Short mmCIF file of N, CA and C in Angstrom, two decimals:
data_model
loop_
_atom_site.label_atom_id
_atom_site.label_comp_id
_atom_site.label_asym_id
_atom_site.label_seq_id
_atom_site.Cartn_x
_atom_site.Cartn_y
_atom_site.Cartn_z
N MET Y 107 104.53 94.21 102.36
CA MET Y 107 104.72 96.09 101.66
C MET Y 107 105.87 96.15 102.21
N GLN Y 108 106.73 96.35 101.08
CA GLN Y 108 108.22 96.63 101.14
C GLN Y 108 108.45 98.28 101.84
N GLU Y 109 107.69 98.90 101.76
CA GLU Y 109 108.12 101.12 101.50
C GLU Y 109 106.95 101.20 102.81
N LEU Y 110 106.64 101.97 103.77
CA LEU Y 110 105.80 102.49 104.52
C LEU Y 110 105.18 102.98 103.91
N SER Y 111 105.04 103.68 102.50
CA SER Y 111 104.08 104.86 102.12
C SER Y 111 102.62 103.53 101.59
N LEU Y 112 102.98 102.38 101.53
CA LEU Y 112 102.45 101.43 101.03
C LEU Y 112 101.17 101.19 102.17
N ASN Y 113 101.82 101.22 103.56
CA ASN Y 113 101.34 100.80 104.75
C ASN Y 113 100.18 102.19 104.88
N ILE Y 114 101.14 103.16 104.33
CA ILE Y 114 100.07 104.77 104.82
C ILE Y 114 98.74 104.84 104.16
N LEU Y 115 99.18 104.38 102.68
CA LEU Y 115 98.17 104.47 101.96
C LEU Y 115 97.00 103.15 102.09
N ASP Y 116 97.27 101.97 103.16
CA ASP Y 116 96.25 101.44 103.07
C ASP Y 116 95.68 101.99 104.19
N ILE Y 117 96.31 101.99 105.37
CA ILE Y 117 95.65 102.75 106.85
C ILE Y 117 94.67 103.79 106.70
N ALA Y 118 95.25 104.67 105.48
CA ALA Y 118 94.77 105.96 105.19
C ALA Y 118 93.46 105.28 103.94
N GLN Y 119 93.21 104.12 103.94
CA GLN Y 119 91.75 104.07 102.97
C GLN Y 119 91.21 102.99 103.89
N ASN Y 120 91.81 103.13 104.97
CA ASN Y 120 90.92 102.60 106.42
C ASN Y 120 90.21 103.45 107.08
N SER Y 121 90.98 104.60 106.56
CA SER Y 121 90.23 105.38 107.34
C SER Y 121 88.52 105.86 105.99
N ILE Y 122 88.99 106.40 105.06
CA ILE Y 122 87.98 107.12 104.08
C ILE Y 122 86.57 105.73 104.61
N LYS Y 123 87.25 105.06 104.43
CA LYS Y 123 86.41 103.80 104.37
C LYS Y 123 85.22 103.60 106.33
N ALA Y 124 86.05 104.12 106.75
CA ALA Y 124 85.25 104.57 108.13
C ALA Y 124 84.79 106.10 108.13
N GLY Y 125 84.27 106.40 107.01
CA GLY Y 125 83.75 107.75 106.29
C GLY Y 125 84.14 109.59 107.42
N ALA Y 126 86.03 109.53 107.06
CA ALA Y 126 86.54 110.16 107.11
C ALA Y 126 86.59 111.66 106.17
N ASP Y 127 86.44 112.04 106.79
CA ASP Y 127 85.75 113.01 105.90
C ASP Y 127 87.01 114.03 106.00
N LEU Y 128 88.16 113.63 106.91
CA LEU Y 128 89.82 115.04 106.95
C LEU Y 128 90.37 113.43 107.37
N VAL Y 129 91.63 113.36 106.61
CA VAL Y 129 92.33 112.54 107.12
C VAL Y 129 94.31 113.52 107.96
N ARG Y 130 94.80 113.12 108.51
CA ARG Y 130 96.18 114.28 108.27
C ARG Y 130 97.09 112.78 108.90
N ILE Y 131 98.11 113.40 107.53
CA ILE Y 131 98.80 112.33 107.88
C ILE Y 131 100.38 112.97 107.91
N GLU Y 132 100.82 112.15 109.23
CA GLU Y 132 102.39 113.67 109.23
C GLU Y 132 103.41 112.34 109.25
N ILE Y 133 104.29 112.76 108.49
CA ILE Y 133 106.03 112.24 108.75
C ILE Y 133 106.76 112.83 109.38
N GLU Y 134 107.50 112.31 110.05
CA GLU Y 134 108.27 113.05 111.35
C GLU Y 134 110.03 112.50 111.53
N ILE Y 135 111.47 113.20 110.52
CA ILE Y 135 112.18 112.95 110.94
C ILE Y 135 113.12 113.63 111.29
N ASP Y 136 113.33 113.04 112.57
CA ASP Y 136 114.48 113.54 113.06
C ASP Y 136 115.97 113.09 113.39
N ARG Y 137 116.85 113.58 112.49
CA ARG Y 137 118.30 112.21 112.47
C ARG Y 137 118.97 112.69 113.45
N ALA Y 138 118.61 113.59 114.17
CA ALA Y 138 119.91 114.12 115.37
C ALA Y 138 119.09 113.46 116.48
N GLU Y 139 118.45 112.75 116.78
CA GLU Y 139 117.39 111.93 117.36
C GLU Y 139 117.33 110.16 116.80
N ASN Y 140 117.94 110.39 115.62
CA ASN Y 140 117.94 109.23 115.56
C ASN Y 140 116.27 108.36 115.37
N ARG Y 141 115.35 109.27 114.82
CA ARG Y 141 114.08 109.04 114.86
C ARG Y 141 112.89 108.85 113.61
N MET Y 142 112.25 108.41 113.31
CA MET Y 142 111.00 108.56 111.66
C MET Y 142 110.10 108.28 112.78
N ARG Y 143 109.31 109.14 112.59
CA ARG Y 143 107.81 108.90 113.49
C ARG Y 143 106.27 109.07 112.82
N ILE Y 144 105.74 108.12 111.83
CA ILE Y 144 104.42 108.28 111.10
C ILE Y 144 103.23 108.13 111.57
N ALA Y 145 102.14 108.68 111.82
CA ALA Y 145 101.06 109.23 111.89
C ALA Y 145 99.88 109.21 110.85
N VAL Y 146 98.85 108.40 111.09
CA VAL Y 146 97.48 108.60 109.97
C VAL Y 146 96.40 109.09 111.42
N ILE Y 147 96.22 110.18 111.33
CA ILE Y 147 94.59 110.47 111.71
C ILE Y 147 93.77 111.16 111.52
N ASP Y 148 92.28 110.37 111.91
CA ASP Y 148 91.21 110.65 110.95
C ASP Y 148 90.05 111.16 111.54
N ASN Y 149 89.13 111.84 111.00
CA ASN Y 149 87.90 111.87 112.04
C ASN Y 149 86.62 111.05 111.86
N GLY Y 150 87.31 109.69 111.50
CA GLY Y 150 86.08 108.90 110.51
C GLY Y 150 85.42 108.43 112.08
N CYS Y 151 84.52 107.00 111.84
CA CYS Y 151 83.36 107.71 113.13
C CYS Y 151 83.90 106.27 114.41
N GLY Y 152 85.76 106.07 113.93
CA GLY Y 152 86.75 105.28 115.60
C GLY Y 152 86.05 103.76 115.64
N MET Y 153 86.59 103.27 116.48
CA MET Y 153 86.55 102.56 116.20
C MET Y 153 86.27 101.61 118.90
N ASP Y 154 84.95 100.67 118.74
CA ASP Y 154 85.07 100.76 120.28
C ASP Y 154 86.13 99.69 120.59
N GLU Y 155 86.41 99.33 122.18
CA GLU Y 155 87.63 98.80 122.24
C GLU Y 155 87.58 97.34 122.19
N ALA Y 156 86.40 96.57 122.04
CA ALA Y 156 86.72 94.94 121.64
C ALA Y 156 88.11 94.92 119.74
N THR Y 157 86.82 95.92 119.51
CA THR Y 157 87.17 95.99 117.62
C THR Y 157 89.05 97.00 117.41
N LEU Y 158 89.31 97.72 118.75
CA LEU Y 158 90.30 98.56 118.92
C LEU Y 158 91.85 97.30 119.13
N GLU Y 159 91.05 96.34 120.48
CA GLU Y 159 92.45 95.41 120.02
C GLU Y 159 92.35 94.00 119.51
N ARG Y 160 91.01 93.78 118.28
CA ARG Y 160 91.50 92.38 117.02
C ARG Y 160 91.68 93.59 116.24
N VAL Y 161 92.30 95.16 116.19
CA VAL Y 161 92.24 95.61 114.81
C VAL Y 161 94.23 94.77 114.54
N VAL Y 162 94.87 94.47 115.19
CA VAL Y 162 96.63 94.56 115.37
C VAL Y 162 96.23 92.88 114.97
N ASP Y 163 95.81 91.88 114.83
CA ASP Y 163 95.32 91.15 114.16
C ASP Y 163 95.15 90.49 113.23
N PRO Y 164 96.81 90.32 112.49
CA PRO Y 164 96.24 89.64 111.03
C PRO Y 164 94.87 88.76 110.55
N PHE Y 165 94.67 88.11 111.52
CA PHE Y 165 93.73 87.54 110.84
C PHE Y 165 92.01 88.17 111.19
N TYR Y 166 92.26 89.22 111.32
CA TYR Y 166 90.99 90.53 111.74
C TYR Y 166 90.78 91.22 110.37
N THR Y 167 89.28 90.68 109.69
CA THR Y 167 89.03 92.33 108.78
C THR Y 167 87.65 92.39 108.84
N THR Y 168 87.28 93.76 109.24
CA THR Y 168 86.04 94.17 108.53
C THR Y 168 85.62 93.61 107.14
N ARG Y 169 86.26 93.76 106.26
CA ARG Y 169 86.65 93.30 104.79
C ARG Y 169 85.68 92.24 104.37
N THR Y 170 84.64 91.72 103.19
CA THR Y 170 84.37 90.97 102.94
C THR Y 170 85.31 89.98 102.05
N THR Y 171 85.96 91.36 100.97
CA THR Y 171 87.05 90.32 100.18
C THR Y 171 87.68 89.40 100.54
N ARG Y 172 88.26 89.88 101.59
CA ARG Y 172 89.61 88.75 102.11
C ARG Y 172 89.19 88.37 103.56
N LYS Y 173 89.52 87.17 103.59
CA LYS Y 173 89.62 86.94 105.05
C LYS Y 173 90.55 87.71 106.46
N VAL Y 174 91.70 88.28 105.28
CA VAL Y 174 92.73 88.49 107.01
C VAL Y 174 92.61 90.33 106.15
N GLY Y 175 93.73 90.92 107.15
CA GLY Y 175 93.68 92.11 107.33
C GLY Y 175 95.04 92.62 107.65
N LEU Y 176 96.15 93.60 106.92
CA LEU Y 176 97.93 93.37 107.38
C LEU Y 176 97.82 94.32 107.08
N GLY Y 177 97.19 95.11 106.96
CA GLY Y 177 98.13 96.75 106.66
C GLY Y 177 98.03 97.29 108.13
N VAL Y 178 98.06 97.32 108.90
CA VAL Y 178 97.86 97.32 110.53
C VAL Y 178 98.64 96.75 111.13
N PRO Y 179 98.41 95.72 111.05
CA PRO Y 179 99.80 94.57 111.55
C PRO Y 179 101.17 94.59 111.29
N PHE Y 180 101.16 94.62 109.56
CA PHE Y 180 102.46 94.98 108.71
C PHE Y 180 103.14 96.26 109.31
N PHE Y 181 101.94 97.20 109.78
CA PHE Y 181 103.01 98.47 109.91
C PHE Y 181 103.49 98.57 110.94
N LYS Y 182 102.98 98.37 112.17
CA LYS Y 182 102.99 97.35 113.64
C LYS Y 182 104.31 96.88 114.08
N MET Y 183 103.91 95.29 113.24
CA MET Y 183 105.70 94.75 113.16
C MET Y 183 107.08 95.72 112.56
N ALA Y 184 106.51 96.49 110.45
CA ALA Y 184 107.68 97.08 110.69
C ALA Y 184 108.42 98.46 111.42
N SER Y 185 107.86 98.91 112.22
CA SER Y 185 108.10 99.52 113.27
C SER Y 185 108.88 98.92 114.79
N GLU Y 186 108.09 98.10 115.02
CA GLU Y 186 108.57 96.89 116.12
C GLU Y 186 110.02 96.42 115.38
N MET Y 187 109.88 96.12 114.58
CA MET Y 187 111.50 95.83 113.49
C MET Y 187 112.11 96.71 113.94
N ALA Y 188 112.08 98.25 113.30
CA ALA Y 188 113.02 98.31 113.49
C ALA Y 188 113.24 98.95 114.60
N GLY Y 189 113.06 99.14 115.86
CA GLY Y 189 113.38 99.88 117.19
C GLY Y 189 112.52 100.53 117.60
N GLY Y 190 110.93 100.57 116.98
CA GLY Y 190 110.35 101.46 117.73
C GLY Y 190 108.88 101.26 118.08
N GLN Y 191 108.28 102.15 118.21
CA GLN Y 191 107.33 101.53 118.69
C GLN Y 191 104.85 101.95 118.20
N PHE Y 192 104.91 101.39 118.50
CA PHE Y 192 103.32 101.20 117.76
C PHE Y 192 102.63 101.99 118.56
N SER Y 193 101.47 102.26 117.70
CA SER Y 193 100.13 102.55 119.37
C SER Y 193 98.85 103.15 117.99
N ILE Y 194 98.00 102.59 118.43
CA ILE Y 194 96.48 102.69 118.69
C ILE Y 194 95.52 103.12 119.00
N ARG Y 195 94.48 104.90 118.63
CA ARG Y 195 93.64 104.73 119.40
C ARG Y 195 92.68 105.59 118.87
N SER Y 196 91.35 105.20 119.52
CA SER Y 196 90.00 105.38 118.62
C SER Y 196 89.47 105.15 119.46
N ALA Y 197 88.34 106.00 119.25
CA ALA Y 197 86.50 106.16 119.83
C ALA Y 197 85.63 106.04 119.42
N PRO Y 198 85.02 105.29 119.16
CA PRO Y 198 83.56 105.83 118.11
C PRO Y 198 82.52 107.11 118.58
N GLY Y 199 82.98 107.98 117.42
CA GLY Y 199 82.58 108.89 116.57
C GLY Y 199 83.61 110.53 117.29
N GLU Y 200 84.64 109.74 117.36
CA GLU Y 200 85.75 110.07 117.27
C GLU Y 200 87.17 109.73 116.53
N GLY Y 201 87.03 109.16 115.71
CA GLY Y 201 87.82 108.90 115.00
C GLY Y 201 89.58 107.61 115.87
N THR Y 202 89.73 107.82 114.98
CA THR Y 202 91.65 107.23 114.72
C THR Y 202 92.29 107.87 114.52
N ALA Y 203 93.74 107.17 115.34
CA ALA Y 203 95.41 107.61 115.30
C ALA Y 203 95.86 106.32 115.22
N VAL Y 204 96.90 106.85 114.59
CA VAL Y 204 97.11 105.42 114.28
C VAL Y 204 99.31 106.50 114.18
N GLU Y 205 99.77 105.48 114.88
CA GLU Y 205 101.14 105.71 115.18
C GLU Y 205 102.12 105.24 114.94
N ALA Y 206 103.33 105.08 114.67
CA ALA Y 206 104.21 104.83 115.00
C ALA Y 206 105.93 105.20 114.61
N THR Y 207 106.98 105.12 115.47
CA THR Y 207 108.06 105.13 115.57
C THR Y 207 109.03 104.10 115.08
N PHE Y 208 110.37 104.81 114.85
CA PHE Y 208 111.70 104.17 113.74
C PHE Y 208 112.75 104.61 114.20
N GLN Y 209 112.67 103.70 114.52
CA GLN Y 209 115.01 103.76 114.64
C GLN Y 209 115.67 104.68 113.27
N TRP Y 210 115.60 105.64 112.77
CA TRP Y 210 115.81 105.97 112.01
C TRP Y 210 116.97 105.37 111.28
N ASP Y 211 118.17 105.07 111.72
CA ASP Y 211 119.37 103.92 110.88
C ASP Y 211 119.23 103.27 111.09
N HIS Y 212 118.29 102.29 111.50
CA HIS Y 212 117.57 100.77 111.66
C HIS Y 212 118.13 99.92 110.67
N VAL Y 213 118.67 98.44 110.63
CA VAL Y 213 119.42 97.70 109.50
C VAL Y 213 117.72 97.96 108.68
N ASP Y 214 116.96 96.94 110.16
CA ASP Y 214 115.51 96.73 109.10
C ASP Y 214 114.53 97.80 109.57
N ARG Y 215 114.86 99.41 109.38
CA ARG Y 215 113.74 100.08 109.04
C ARG Y 215 113.30 99.99 107.23
N MET Y 216 112.45 99.57 107.26
CA MET Y 216 112.08 99.84 105.76
C MET Y 216 111.97 100.92 105.32
N PRO Y 217 111.98 101.74 104.16
CA PRO Y 217 112.22 103.03 103.00
C PRO Y 217 110.76 102.96 102.92
N LEU Y 218 111.21 104.87 103.48
CA LEU Y 218 109.83 105.85 103.37
C LEU Y 218 108.84 105.08 102.08
N GLY Y 219 108.87 105.21 100.86
CA GLY Y 219 108.99 105.35 99.37
C GLY Y 219 108.12 106.50 98.99
N ASP Y 220 107.14 106.38 97.63
CA ASP Y 220 106.92 107.35 96.82
C ASP Y 220 105.83 108.01 98.34
N MET Y 221 106.11 108.78 98.56
CA MET Y 221 104.29 109.70 99.56
C MET Y 221 104.44 110.50 98.48
N ALA Y 222 104.39 111.52 97.48
CA ALA Y 222 103.86 111.70 96.15
C ALA Y 222 103.04 111.02 95.67
N ALA Y 223 103.19 109.93 95.34
CA ALA Y 223 102.64 109.02 94.41
C ALA Y 223 100.93 108.18 95.67
N THR Y 224 101.40 108.52 97.13
CA THR Y 224 100.49 107.74 98.11
C THR Y 224 100.09 108.86 97.98
N TYR Y 225 100.34 110.29 98.34
CA TYR Y 225 99.21 111.43 98.50
C TYR Y 225 98.03 111.33 97.41
N CYS Y 226 99.36 111.66 96.00
CA CYS Y 226 97.98 111.42 94.92
C CYS Y 226 97.01 110.84 94.81
N SER Y 227 97.52 109.21 94.89
CA SER Y 227 96.03 108.38 94.76
C SER Y 227 95.12 108.07 95.24
N LEU Y 228 95.44 108.94 96.76
CA LEU Y 228 94.11 109.49 97.69
C LEU Y 228 93.78 110.06 97.38
N VAL Y 229 94.24 110.83 96.98
CA VAL Y 229 93.14 112.35 96.53
C VAL Y 229 92.06 112.11 95.15
N MET Y 230 93.13 111.33 94.31
CA MET Y 230 92.46 110.36 92.99
C MET Y 230 90.41 110.08 93.03
N VAL Y 231 91.18 109.41 93.79
CA VAL Y 231 89.98 107.95 94.56
C VAL Y 231 88.84 108.98 95.50
N SER Y 232 89.07 109.52 96.51
CA SER Y 232 88.18 110.60 97.36
C SER Y 232 88.27 111.35 97.61
N GLU Y 233 87.56 112.07 96.40
CA GLU Y 233 86.83 113.43 96.52
C GLU Y 233 85.68 114.06 97.57
N GLY Y 234 84.92 113.03 98.40
CA GLY Y 234 84.98 113.71 99.25
C GLY Y 234 85.70 113.75 100.72
N THR Y 235 86.63 113.12 100.65
CA THR Y 235 87.69 113.13 102.21
C THR Y 235 88.55 114.32 101.14
N ASP Y 236 89.18 115.20 102.44
CA ASP Y 236 90.53 116.02 102.14
C ASP Y 236 91.84 115.58 103.53
N PHE Y 237 92.44 115.65 102.68
CA PHE Y 237 93.87 115.40 103.06
C PHE Y 237 94.40 115.82 103.49
N VAL Y 238 95.67 116.16 104.34
CA VAL Y 238 96.70 117.42 105.06
C VAL Y 238 97.49 116.85 105.37
N TYR Y 239 98.82 116.86 104.62
CA TYR Y 239 99.89 115.92 104.08
C TYR Y 239 101.27 116.89 104.87
N THR Y 240 101.61 116.15 106.12
CA THR Y 240 102.88 117.02 106.21
C THR Y 240 103.62 116.23 106.56
N HIS Y 241 105.58 117.09 106.62
CA HIS Y 241 106.06 116.52 106.22
C HIS Y 241 107.75 117.37 106.55
N ARG Y 242 107.95 116.07 107.77
CA ARG Y 242 109.11 117.24 108.96
C ARG Y 242 110.48 116.82 108.64
N VAL Y 243 111.38 117.08 108.60
CA VAL Y 243 112.74 117.45 108.09
C VAL Y 243 113.83 117.61 109.56
N ASP Y 244 114.04 117.60 110.33
CA ASP Y 244 115.00 118.58 111.01
C ASP Y 244 114.32 119.60 111.82
N GLY Y 245 113.80 119.38 112.04
CA GLY Y 245 112.92 120.58 111.91
C GLY Y 245 112.28 121.67 111.32
N ARG Y 246 112.27 121.08 109.49
CA ARG Y 246 112.01 121.98 108.79
C ARG Y 246 110.12 121.27 108.20
N SER Y 247 109.47 121.98 107.54
CA SER Y 247 108.79 121.06 106.84
C SER Y 247 108.05 121.83 105.79
N PHE Y 248 106.78 121.51 105.81
CA PHE Y 248 105.85 121.56 104.43
C PHE Y 248 104.32 121.32 104.52
N THR Y 249 103.11 121.74 104.21
CA THR Y 249 102.30 120.87 103.88
C THR Y 249 101.54 120.71 102.91
N ALA Y 250 100.59 119.72 102.32
CA ALA Y 250 100.32 119.63 100.99
C ALA Y 250 98.49 119.72 101.68
N ASP Y 251 98.08 120.28 101.34
CA ASP Y 251 96.37 120.23 101.70
C ASP Y 251 95.22 120.63 100.90
N SER Y 252 94.36 119.58 100.29
CA SER Y 252 93.28 119.10 99.15
C SER Y 252 92.73 120.57 99.20
N ARG Y 253 92.38 121.06 101.19
CA ARG Y 253 91.76 121.43 100.45
C ARG Y 253 92.43 123.11 99.77
N GLU Y 254 93.59 123.73 100.62
CA GLU Y 254 94.15 124.36 99.97
C GLU Y 254 94.54 124.29 98.24
N PHE Y 255 94.24 122.57 97.73
CA PHE Y 255 94.16 123.02 95.72
C PHE Y 255 93.32 123.27 95.61
N ARG Y 256 91.99 122.49 96.78
CA ARG Y 256 91.37 122.91 95.77
C ARG Y 256 90.42 123.88 95.88
N ALA Y 257 90.59 124.85 96.76
CA ALA Y 257 90.23 126.69 96.66
C ALA Y 257 90.53 127.27 95.50
N VAL Y 258 92.40 126.59 95.18
CA VAL Y 258 93.08 127.49 94.56
C VAL Y 258 92.62 127.60 93.02
N LEU Y 259 92.14 126.13 92.99
CA LEU Y 259 92.21 125.02 91.41
C LEU Y 259 90.46 125.33 91.36
N GLU Y 260 89.09 125.99 91.99
CA GLU Y 260 88.35 126.46 91.78
C GLU Y 260 87.54 125.67 90.94
N GLY Y 261 87.38 124.41 91.69
CA GLY Y 261 86.51 123.76 90.09
C GLY Y 261 86.91 122.57 89.64
N VAL Y 262 88.19 123.10 89.64
CA VAL Y 262 88.53 121.70 88.53
C VAL Y 262 88.82 120.74 89.32
N PRO Y 263 88.87 119.77 88.60
CA PRO Y 263 89.33 118.34 90.21
C PRO Y 263 90.97 118.08 89.89
N LEU Y 264 91.07 117.65 91.84
CA LEU Y 264 91.89 116.90 91.84
C LEU Y 264 92.92 115.77 90.65
N SER Y 265 91.65 115.25 89.87
CA SER Y 265 92.06 113.75 89.98
C SER Y 265 92.74 113.98 88.33
N ALA Y 266 92.32 115.36 87.89
CA ALA Y 266 92.72 115.90 86.31
C ALA Y 266 94.34 115.69 86.74
N PRO Y 267 94.87 114.56 85.05
CA PRO Y 267 96.08 114.51 84.95
C PRO Y 267 97.29 115.69 85.54
N ASP Y 268 97.12 116.65 84.83
CA ASP Y 268 97.77 118.15 85.33
C ASP Y 268 97.91 118.53 86.77
N VAL Y 269 96.69 117.94 86.86
CA VAL Y 269 96.52 119.08 88.58
C VAL Y 269 97.33 116.92 89.41
N GLN Y 270 97.55 116.54 89.27
CA GLN Y 270 97.66 114.68 89.46
C GLN Y 270 99.41 115.12 89.51
N ALA Y 271 99.75 115.70 88.38
CA ALA Y 271 101.85 116.13 88.00
C ALA Y 271 101.71 117.00 89.07
N PHE Y 272 100.97 118.18 88.83
CA PHE Y 272 101.83 119.18 89.93
C PHE Y 272 101.97 119.31 91.61
N ILE Y 273 100.43 117.72 92.05
CA ILE Y 273 101.01 118.12 93.08
C ILE Y 273 102.03 116.80 93.12
N ARG Y 274 102.25 116.18 92.69
CA ARG Y 274 103.75 115.23 92.59
C ARG Y 274 104.42 115.68 92.88
N ASP Y 275 104.51 116.87 91.89
CA ASP Y 275 106.35 117.74 91.59
C ASP Y 275 106.30 118.64 93.24
N TYR Y 276 105.22 118.87 92.98
CA TYR Y 276 104.95 120.13 94.38
C TYR Y 276 105.39 118.94 96.16
N ILE Y 277 104.91 118.11 95.94
CA ILE Y 277 105.60 117.19 97.36
C ILE Y 277 106.95 116.71 97.61
N ARG Y 278 107.21 116.24 95.74
CA ARG Y 278 108.92 115.38 95.35
C ARG Y 278 109.67 116.73 95.75
N GLU Y 279 109.52 117.65 95.44
CA GLU Y 279 110.61 119.30 95.30
C GLU Y 279 110.55 119.47 96.97
N ASN Y 280 109.93 119.47 97.54
CA ASN Y 280 109.19 120.13 98.95
C ASN Y 280 110.25 119.39 99.35
N THR Y 281 110.06 117.83 99.01
CA THR Y 281 110.47 116.83 100.77
C THR Y 281 112.14 116.96 100.12
N GLU Y 282 112.46 117.58 99.19
CA GLU Y 282 113.57 117.36 98.92
C GLU Y 282 114.91 118.84 99.05
N GLU Y 283 113.73 118.88 99.57
CA GLU Y 283 114.20 121.12 99.68
C GLU Y 283 114.42 120.72 101.10
N ILE Y 284 114.12 120.00 102.11
CA ILE Y 284 113.85 120.10 103.63
C ILE Y 284 114.75 119.68 103.66
N SER Y 285 114.99 118.12 102.83
CA SER Y 285 116.00 116.96 103.41
C SER Y 285 116.99 117.17 102.62
N GLY Y 286 117.54 118.37 102.36
CA GLY Y 286 118.93 118.72 102.22
C GLY Y 286 119.28 117.64 100.68
N GLY Y 287 118.31 117.64 100.06
CA GLY Y 287 118.56 116.21 99.08
C GLY Y 287 118.88 115.41 99.07
N ALA Y 288 118.88 115.04 100.10
CA ALA Y 288 118.95 113.37 100.94
C ALA Y 288 117.72 113.12 101.25
N TYR Y 289 116.84 112.72 100.17
CA TYR Y 289 115.31 112.54 101.34
C TYR Y 289 115.59 110.95 101.88
N GLU Y 290 115.84 109.53 101.52
CA GLU Y 290 115.83 108.37 101.91
C GLU Y 290 117.75 108.41 102.85
#
């Protein structure tokens, strides 16, 4: 994976598979502290300690379609290669929280990538799951919440092409605004 948004997509898909009906995605960039934090937090079924210990092993997966699970191990590796740290917390019935930090100006930090497309992909294919995306840059922030979009749209599906275009533009415009025009 060459962009962090693809890691986020993979981890959020794991949340959906775990039965989450709410997934929070948080991006926080603090340029003065030279830090970026990414968290994916869900209210899915959670994992027991044995599974939690194995989830960072690329040769462990619960999927039946392939023999390896690379999303979490790659995310961990990306964080550590960029001078950051990785953590995952989970308990059965309580959901899972995956968090990684990155040194913002580290030469090996992968670009964040297209979070607008990532968010749209998630809401388009997961009608039974709500997604709250919060993006913070140097103390300024915005939130995209699928529950709010659904309330305003009064029954129009989030997968409708016009709705997808609106959400994508909303995220991109707000990201540029809080970043001072310099997104990455």
